[in-house]
Each structure stands twice: as C-alpha cells, then as structure tokens.
Short mmCIF file of C-alpha atoms and ligand atoms in Angstrom, two decimals:
data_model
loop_
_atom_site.label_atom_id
_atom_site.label_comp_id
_atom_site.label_asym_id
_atom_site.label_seq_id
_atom_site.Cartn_x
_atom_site.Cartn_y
_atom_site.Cartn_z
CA UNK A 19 118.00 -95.25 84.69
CA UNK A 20 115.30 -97.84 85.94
CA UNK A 21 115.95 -99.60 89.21
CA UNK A 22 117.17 -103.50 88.85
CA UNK A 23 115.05 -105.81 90.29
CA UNK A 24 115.69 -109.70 90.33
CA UNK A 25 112.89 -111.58 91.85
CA UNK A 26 112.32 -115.23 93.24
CA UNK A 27 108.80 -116.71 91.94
CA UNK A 28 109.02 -120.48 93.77
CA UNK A 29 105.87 -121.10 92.47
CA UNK A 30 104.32 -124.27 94.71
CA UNK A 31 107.75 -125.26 96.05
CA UNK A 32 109.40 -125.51 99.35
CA UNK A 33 106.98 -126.31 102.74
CA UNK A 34 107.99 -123.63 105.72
CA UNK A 35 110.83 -125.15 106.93
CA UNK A 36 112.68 -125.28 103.87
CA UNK A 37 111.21 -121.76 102.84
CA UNK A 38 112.67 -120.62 106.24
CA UNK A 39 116.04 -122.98 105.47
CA UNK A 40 115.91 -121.33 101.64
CA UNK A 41 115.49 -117.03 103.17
CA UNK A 42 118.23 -117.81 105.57
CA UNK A 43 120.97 -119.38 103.66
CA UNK A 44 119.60 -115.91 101.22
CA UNK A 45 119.80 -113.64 103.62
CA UNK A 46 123.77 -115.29 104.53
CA UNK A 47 125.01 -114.75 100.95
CA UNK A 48 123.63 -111.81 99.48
CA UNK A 49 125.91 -109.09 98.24
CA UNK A 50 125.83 -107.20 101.40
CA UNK A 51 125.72 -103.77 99.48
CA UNK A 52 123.47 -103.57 96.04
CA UNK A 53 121.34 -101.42 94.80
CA UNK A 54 119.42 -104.05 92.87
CA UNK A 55 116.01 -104.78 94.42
CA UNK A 56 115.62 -108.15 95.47
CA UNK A 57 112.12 -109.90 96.26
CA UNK A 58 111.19 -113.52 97.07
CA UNK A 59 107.81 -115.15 96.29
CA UNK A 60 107.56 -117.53 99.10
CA UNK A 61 104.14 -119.88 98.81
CA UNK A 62 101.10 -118.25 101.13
CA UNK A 63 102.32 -120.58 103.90
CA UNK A 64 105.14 -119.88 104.03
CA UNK A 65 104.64 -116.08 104.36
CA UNK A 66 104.63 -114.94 107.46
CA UNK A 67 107.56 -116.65 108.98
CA UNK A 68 109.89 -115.17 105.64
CA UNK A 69 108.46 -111.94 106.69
CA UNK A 70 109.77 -112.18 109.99
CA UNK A 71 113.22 -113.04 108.65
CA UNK A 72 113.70 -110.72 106.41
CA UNK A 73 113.03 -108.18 108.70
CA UNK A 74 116.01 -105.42 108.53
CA UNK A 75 117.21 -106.84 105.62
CA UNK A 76 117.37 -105.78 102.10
CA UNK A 77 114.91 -108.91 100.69
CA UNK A 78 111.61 -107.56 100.07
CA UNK A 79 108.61 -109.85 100.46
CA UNK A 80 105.79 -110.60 97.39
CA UNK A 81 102.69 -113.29 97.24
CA UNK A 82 102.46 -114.85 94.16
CA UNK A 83 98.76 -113.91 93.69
CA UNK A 84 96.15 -112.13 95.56
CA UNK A 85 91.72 -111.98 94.94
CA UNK A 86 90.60 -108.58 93.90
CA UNK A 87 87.92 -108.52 96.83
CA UNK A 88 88.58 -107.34 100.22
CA UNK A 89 87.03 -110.66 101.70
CA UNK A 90 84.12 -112.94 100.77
CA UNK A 91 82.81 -116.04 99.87
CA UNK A 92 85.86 -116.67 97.70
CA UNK A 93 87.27 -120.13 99.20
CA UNK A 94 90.51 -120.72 99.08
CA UNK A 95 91.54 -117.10 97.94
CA UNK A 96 93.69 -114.42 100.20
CA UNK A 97 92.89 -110.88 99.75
CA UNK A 98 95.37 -108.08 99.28
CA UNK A 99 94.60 -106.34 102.96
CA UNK A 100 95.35 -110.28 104.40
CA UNK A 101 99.17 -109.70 102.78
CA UNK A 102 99.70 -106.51 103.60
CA UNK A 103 100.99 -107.00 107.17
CA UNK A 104 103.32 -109.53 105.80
CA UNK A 105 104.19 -108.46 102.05
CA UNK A 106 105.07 -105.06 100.18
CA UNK A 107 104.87 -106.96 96.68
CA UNK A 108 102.54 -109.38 94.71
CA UNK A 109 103.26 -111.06 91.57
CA UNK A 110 99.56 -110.61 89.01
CA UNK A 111 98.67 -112.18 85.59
CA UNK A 112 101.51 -115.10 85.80
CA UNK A 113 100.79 -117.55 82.85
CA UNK A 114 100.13 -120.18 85.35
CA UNK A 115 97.64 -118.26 86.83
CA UNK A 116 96.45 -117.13 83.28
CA UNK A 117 96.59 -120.52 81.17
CA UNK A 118 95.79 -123.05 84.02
CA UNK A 119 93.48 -120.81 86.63
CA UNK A 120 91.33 -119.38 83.97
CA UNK A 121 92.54 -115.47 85.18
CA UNK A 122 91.06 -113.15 82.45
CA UNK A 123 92.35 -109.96 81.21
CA UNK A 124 89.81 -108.26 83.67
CA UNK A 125 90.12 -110.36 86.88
CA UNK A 126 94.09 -109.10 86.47
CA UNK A 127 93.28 -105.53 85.70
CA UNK A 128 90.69 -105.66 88.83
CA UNK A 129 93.66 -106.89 91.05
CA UNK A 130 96.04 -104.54 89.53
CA UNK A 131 93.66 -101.73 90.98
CA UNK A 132 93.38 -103.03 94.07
CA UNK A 133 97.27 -103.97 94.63
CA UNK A 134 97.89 -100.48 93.60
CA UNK A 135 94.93 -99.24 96.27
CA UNK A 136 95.90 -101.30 99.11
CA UNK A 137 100.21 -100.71 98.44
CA UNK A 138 101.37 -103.33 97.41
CA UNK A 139 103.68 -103.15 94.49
CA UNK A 140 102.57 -104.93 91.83
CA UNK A 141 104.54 -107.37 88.92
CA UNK A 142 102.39 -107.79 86.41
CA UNK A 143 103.07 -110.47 83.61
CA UNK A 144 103.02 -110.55 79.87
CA UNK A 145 104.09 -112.83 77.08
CA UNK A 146 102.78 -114.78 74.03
CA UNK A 147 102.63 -118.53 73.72
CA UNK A 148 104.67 -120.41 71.24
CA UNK A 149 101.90 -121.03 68.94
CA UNK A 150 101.65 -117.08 68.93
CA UNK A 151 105.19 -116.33 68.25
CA UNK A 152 104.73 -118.78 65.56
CA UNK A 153 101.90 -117.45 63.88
CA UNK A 154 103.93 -113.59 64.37
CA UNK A 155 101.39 -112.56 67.00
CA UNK A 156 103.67 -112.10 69.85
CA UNK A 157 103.17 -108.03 69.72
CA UNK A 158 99.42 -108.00 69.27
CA UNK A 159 99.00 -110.73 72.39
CA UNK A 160 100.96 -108.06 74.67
CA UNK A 161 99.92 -105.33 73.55
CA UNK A 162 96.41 -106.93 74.28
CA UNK A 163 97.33 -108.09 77.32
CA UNK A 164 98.50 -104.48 78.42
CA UNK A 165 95.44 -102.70 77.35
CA UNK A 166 93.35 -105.25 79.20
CA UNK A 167 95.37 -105.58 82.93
CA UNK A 168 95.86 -101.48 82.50
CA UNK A 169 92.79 -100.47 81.87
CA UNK A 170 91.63 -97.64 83.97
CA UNK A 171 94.74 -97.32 85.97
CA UNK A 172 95.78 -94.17 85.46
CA UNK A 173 99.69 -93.81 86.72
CA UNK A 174 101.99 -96.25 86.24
CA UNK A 175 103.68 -95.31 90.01
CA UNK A 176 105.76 -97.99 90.74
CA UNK A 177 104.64 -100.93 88.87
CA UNK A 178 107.04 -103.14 87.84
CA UNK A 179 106.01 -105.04 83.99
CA UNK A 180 107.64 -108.41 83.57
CA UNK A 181 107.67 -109.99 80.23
CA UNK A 182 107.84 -113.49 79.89
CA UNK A 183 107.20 -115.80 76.96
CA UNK A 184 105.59 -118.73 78.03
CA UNK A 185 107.61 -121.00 75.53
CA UNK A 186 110.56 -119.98 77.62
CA UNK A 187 109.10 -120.90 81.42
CA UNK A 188 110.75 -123.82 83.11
CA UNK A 189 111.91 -125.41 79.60
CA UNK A 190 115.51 -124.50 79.66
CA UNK A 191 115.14 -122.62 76.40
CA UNK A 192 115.48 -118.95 77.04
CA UNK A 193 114.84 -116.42 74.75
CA UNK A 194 117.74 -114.74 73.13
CA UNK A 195 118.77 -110.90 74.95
CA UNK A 196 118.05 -109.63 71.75
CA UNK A 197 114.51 -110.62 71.36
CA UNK A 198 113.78 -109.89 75.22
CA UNK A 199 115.29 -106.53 74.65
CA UNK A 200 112.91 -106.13 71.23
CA UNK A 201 109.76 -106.80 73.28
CA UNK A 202 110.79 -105.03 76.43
CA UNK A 203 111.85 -101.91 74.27
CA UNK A 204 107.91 -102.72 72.13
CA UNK A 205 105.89 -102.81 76.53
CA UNK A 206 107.69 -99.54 77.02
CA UNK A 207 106.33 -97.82 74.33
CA UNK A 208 102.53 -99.30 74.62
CA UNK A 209 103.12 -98.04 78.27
CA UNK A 210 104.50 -95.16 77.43
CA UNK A 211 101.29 -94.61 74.65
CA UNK A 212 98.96 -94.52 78.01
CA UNK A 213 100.85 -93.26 80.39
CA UNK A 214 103.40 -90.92 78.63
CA UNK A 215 106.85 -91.29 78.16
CA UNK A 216 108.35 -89.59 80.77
CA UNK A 217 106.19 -91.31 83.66
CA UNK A 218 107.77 -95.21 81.94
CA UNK A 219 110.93 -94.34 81.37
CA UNK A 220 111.85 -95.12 85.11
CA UNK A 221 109.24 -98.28 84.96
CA UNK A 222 111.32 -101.48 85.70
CA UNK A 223 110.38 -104.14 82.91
CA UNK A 224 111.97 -107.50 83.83
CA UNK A 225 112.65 -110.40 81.52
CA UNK A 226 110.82 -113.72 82.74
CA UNK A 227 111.63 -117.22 81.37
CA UNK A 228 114.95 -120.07 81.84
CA UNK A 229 116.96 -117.42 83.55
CA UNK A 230 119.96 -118.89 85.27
CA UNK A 231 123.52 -117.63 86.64
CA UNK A 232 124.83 -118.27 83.15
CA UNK A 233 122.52 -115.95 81.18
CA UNK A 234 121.60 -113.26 83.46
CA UNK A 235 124.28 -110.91 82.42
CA UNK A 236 123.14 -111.13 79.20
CA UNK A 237 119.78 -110.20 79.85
CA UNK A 238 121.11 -107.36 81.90
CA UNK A 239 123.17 -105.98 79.32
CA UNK A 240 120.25 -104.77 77.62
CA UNK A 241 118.83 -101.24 77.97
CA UNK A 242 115.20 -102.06 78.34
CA UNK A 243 116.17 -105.21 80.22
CA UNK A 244 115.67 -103.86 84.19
CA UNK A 245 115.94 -106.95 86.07
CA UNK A 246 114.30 -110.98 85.98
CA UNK A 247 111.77 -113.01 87.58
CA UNK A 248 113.57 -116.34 88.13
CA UNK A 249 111.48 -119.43 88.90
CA UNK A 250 113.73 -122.72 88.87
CA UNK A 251 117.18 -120.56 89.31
CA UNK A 252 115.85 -119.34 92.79
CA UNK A 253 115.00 -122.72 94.69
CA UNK A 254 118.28 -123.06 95.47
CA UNK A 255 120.63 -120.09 97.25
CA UNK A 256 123.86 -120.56 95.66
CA UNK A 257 122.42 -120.09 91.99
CA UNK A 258 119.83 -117.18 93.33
CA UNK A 259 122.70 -115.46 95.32
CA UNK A 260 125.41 -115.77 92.13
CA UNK A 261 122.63 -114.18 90.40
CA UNK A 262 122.07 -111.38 92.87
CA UNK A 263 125.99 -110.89 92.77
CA UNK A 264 126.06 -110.31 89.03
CA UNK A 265 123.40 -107.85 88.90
CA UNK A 266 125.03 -106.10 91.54
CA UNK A 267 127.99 -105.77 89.90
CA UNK A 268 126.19 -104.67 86.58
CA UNK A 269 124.10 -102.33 88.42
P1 PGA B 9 111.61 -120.23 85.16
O1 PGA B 9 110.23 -119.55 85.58
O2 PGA B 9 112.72 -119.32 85.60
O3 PGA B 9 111.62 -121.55 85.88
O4 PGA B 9 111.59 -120.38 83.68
C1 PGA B 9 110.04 -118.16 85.47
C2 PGA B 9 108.67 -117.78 85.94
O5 PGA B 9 107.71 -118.54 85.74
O6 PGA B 9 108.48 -116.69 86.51
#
C-alpha cells in the first residue's frame, strides 16, 4: 500500500502572522495519531517561522517552488540548498507555475534533479487543460509531461506525482473519483514503463483540483488515489483539519 499524503498548497495567501495563526490552530486540531502524511506549503515568507512551529510535530514543511541553480544572478528566485534548513518538501511543475511563469518541461525536470540531489522530497504536477480533455488529449499531455519532468532521473525514491487537471483548480468543479482514479491508475503505469513496476507501486500519486471536506473520501476510496493537494480547502483549519481526520480514518 502507498503512504497517504494530504498536502496544503496556499499558493500567495496568508502574510506571517496569519501563516503562524493558520500552523497553530493546525497543529491544535490534527488527529493526534495518523499515519497519513501531512505537509503545508506556506509562502517563502512565511517559511521559517512555520518551520519553527512545526517542530516535533507530525506537519512536514514544503516551498511551493524552488530555481534549479545553487545560487546566481537569478533575482527573485530561492534555491533548493536556501530551503533546506527550513523545508523537507517542495511542490515542482504546478500549473501556475507552468501556464502563468512560463516553466518548461525542462526547467521542471532540471529542478526535479536537483530537489532529488539536495533531499528534498519532491511533488511534481501533471494534468491537461480543458481544451485538452476536450479535444481527448488528456493522456498524451501527461504522458508528455512525465517523459519531459522525468527525464534522466533514474529512481523514482520517494517522489510523490500529483495529478491535477487544471479545469478543476480553484473552480469548484472537481473531477469525478472515477476519472481521477482512470488517470492516476494511466501515471502509474507511464511510471511504472521507466521505472518498473515494482519500484511505483509504493509511489504516492495524489489527486489535485476543488478538493474539499465533502469529496475527499471519495477521492480516497480509490486504489490509485494516495492522498490530495488542497489549495482553497487548506486556508482555513477547520476544513484542512476535517480533511486530515477523514483520511485518517480511511487510512
Ligand atoms: P484548489 O487548488 O484545491 O483550490 O482547487 C489545488 C491546487 O492548485 O493545488
């Protein structure tokens, strides 16, 4: 069985005090035992000072992006070694980053190598755009999209894969378990065609995209379903915690 992992993406939300405000009231309403793998992707800011609390606790700590070069003339980037004394996890290829930061295919494989170099554990992201899904080119898109960001790494280790369909990010409109479970099932086998299927079997492939309290158990019913990356759902701690609760109980 693959590990669960839910994970917070807050995207550009919350300044430190209501990051801090956001960890805490976390940290006082988690399940208290789980073995589901929870991780919060504060803003860069607000880094540091979540790192501190969440120190001997369960939460785990990501950055919702990283540069591929150890340091540089890169302004306004953070590099991977500038996270690692705060973060064990970093969040690669989002659409956002993909669709309205130009990130190619090769800028997120480069970053996937280094993540993977420097230890931190990486998410990476995949998913079609509704003009894709449309046109019945959601499969070729990933599997694109996993050929590109994996090329050259050669063990999948502990890389976590989230898929999520970009039709389905902050609109409300999730897609159904069904189809998430159709794709997730599709990533593990183009992961398992490079890497074997033995070594992805344990991968943890997440489902990205309008998850809430209300759906999540659906999602998590689903064999190939190993966990979510919640954006909206996680800003506030009674909807991220219920969350956390359910997949602990499912898990
Ligand atoms: P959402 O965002 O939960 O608000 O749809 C998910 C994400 O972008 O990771």
């Amino acid at each position: 069985m693959s590990e669960t992992v839910v994970a917070a993406n807050w995207k550009m939300n919350k300044t430190v005090s209501e990051s801090d405000y956001l960890i805490t009231e976390i940290l006082k309403n988690i399940p208290p035992v789980s073995s589901v793998t929870c991780v919060v992707f504060p803003p860069f800011l607000s880094i540091p000072s979540a790192s501190r609390l969440i120190r001997n606790t369960s939460v785990k700590l990501g950055a919702q992006n990283m540069h591929s070069a150890q340091n540089g003339a890169f302004t306004g980037e953070v590099s991977a070694a500038m996270l690692q004394d705060f973060c064990s996890y970093v969040l690669l290829g989002h659409s956002e980053r993909r669709l309205l930061f130009g990130e190619t295919h090769e800028f997120v494989n480069e970053k996937l190598s280094v993540s993977i170099a420097c230890g931190l554990r990486p998410i990476v992201c995949v998913g079609e755009q509704s003009l894709d899904r449309q046109n019945g080119l959601t499969e070729n898109v990933i599997r694109n999209q996993i050929k590109s960001s994996f090329r050259n790494i050669t063990d999948i280790g502990n890389i976590i894969v989230a898929y999520e369909p970009v039709w389905a990010i902050g609109t409300g409109t999730a897609a159904s378990p069904d189809d998430a479970e159709n794709i997730n099932k599709f990533i593990r086998d183009e992961l398992g065609s490079i890497f074997g299927t033995e070594q992805v079997s344990k991968t943890p492939i997440l489902y990205g995209g309008s998850v809430t309290e209300d759906n999540i158990a659906d999602f998590l019913g689903k064999p190939n379903v190993n966990g979510a990356l919640i954006g909206g759902a996680s800003l506030n701690s009674e909807g991220f915690t219920e969350i956390l609760r359910i997949a602990s109980d499912l898990t």
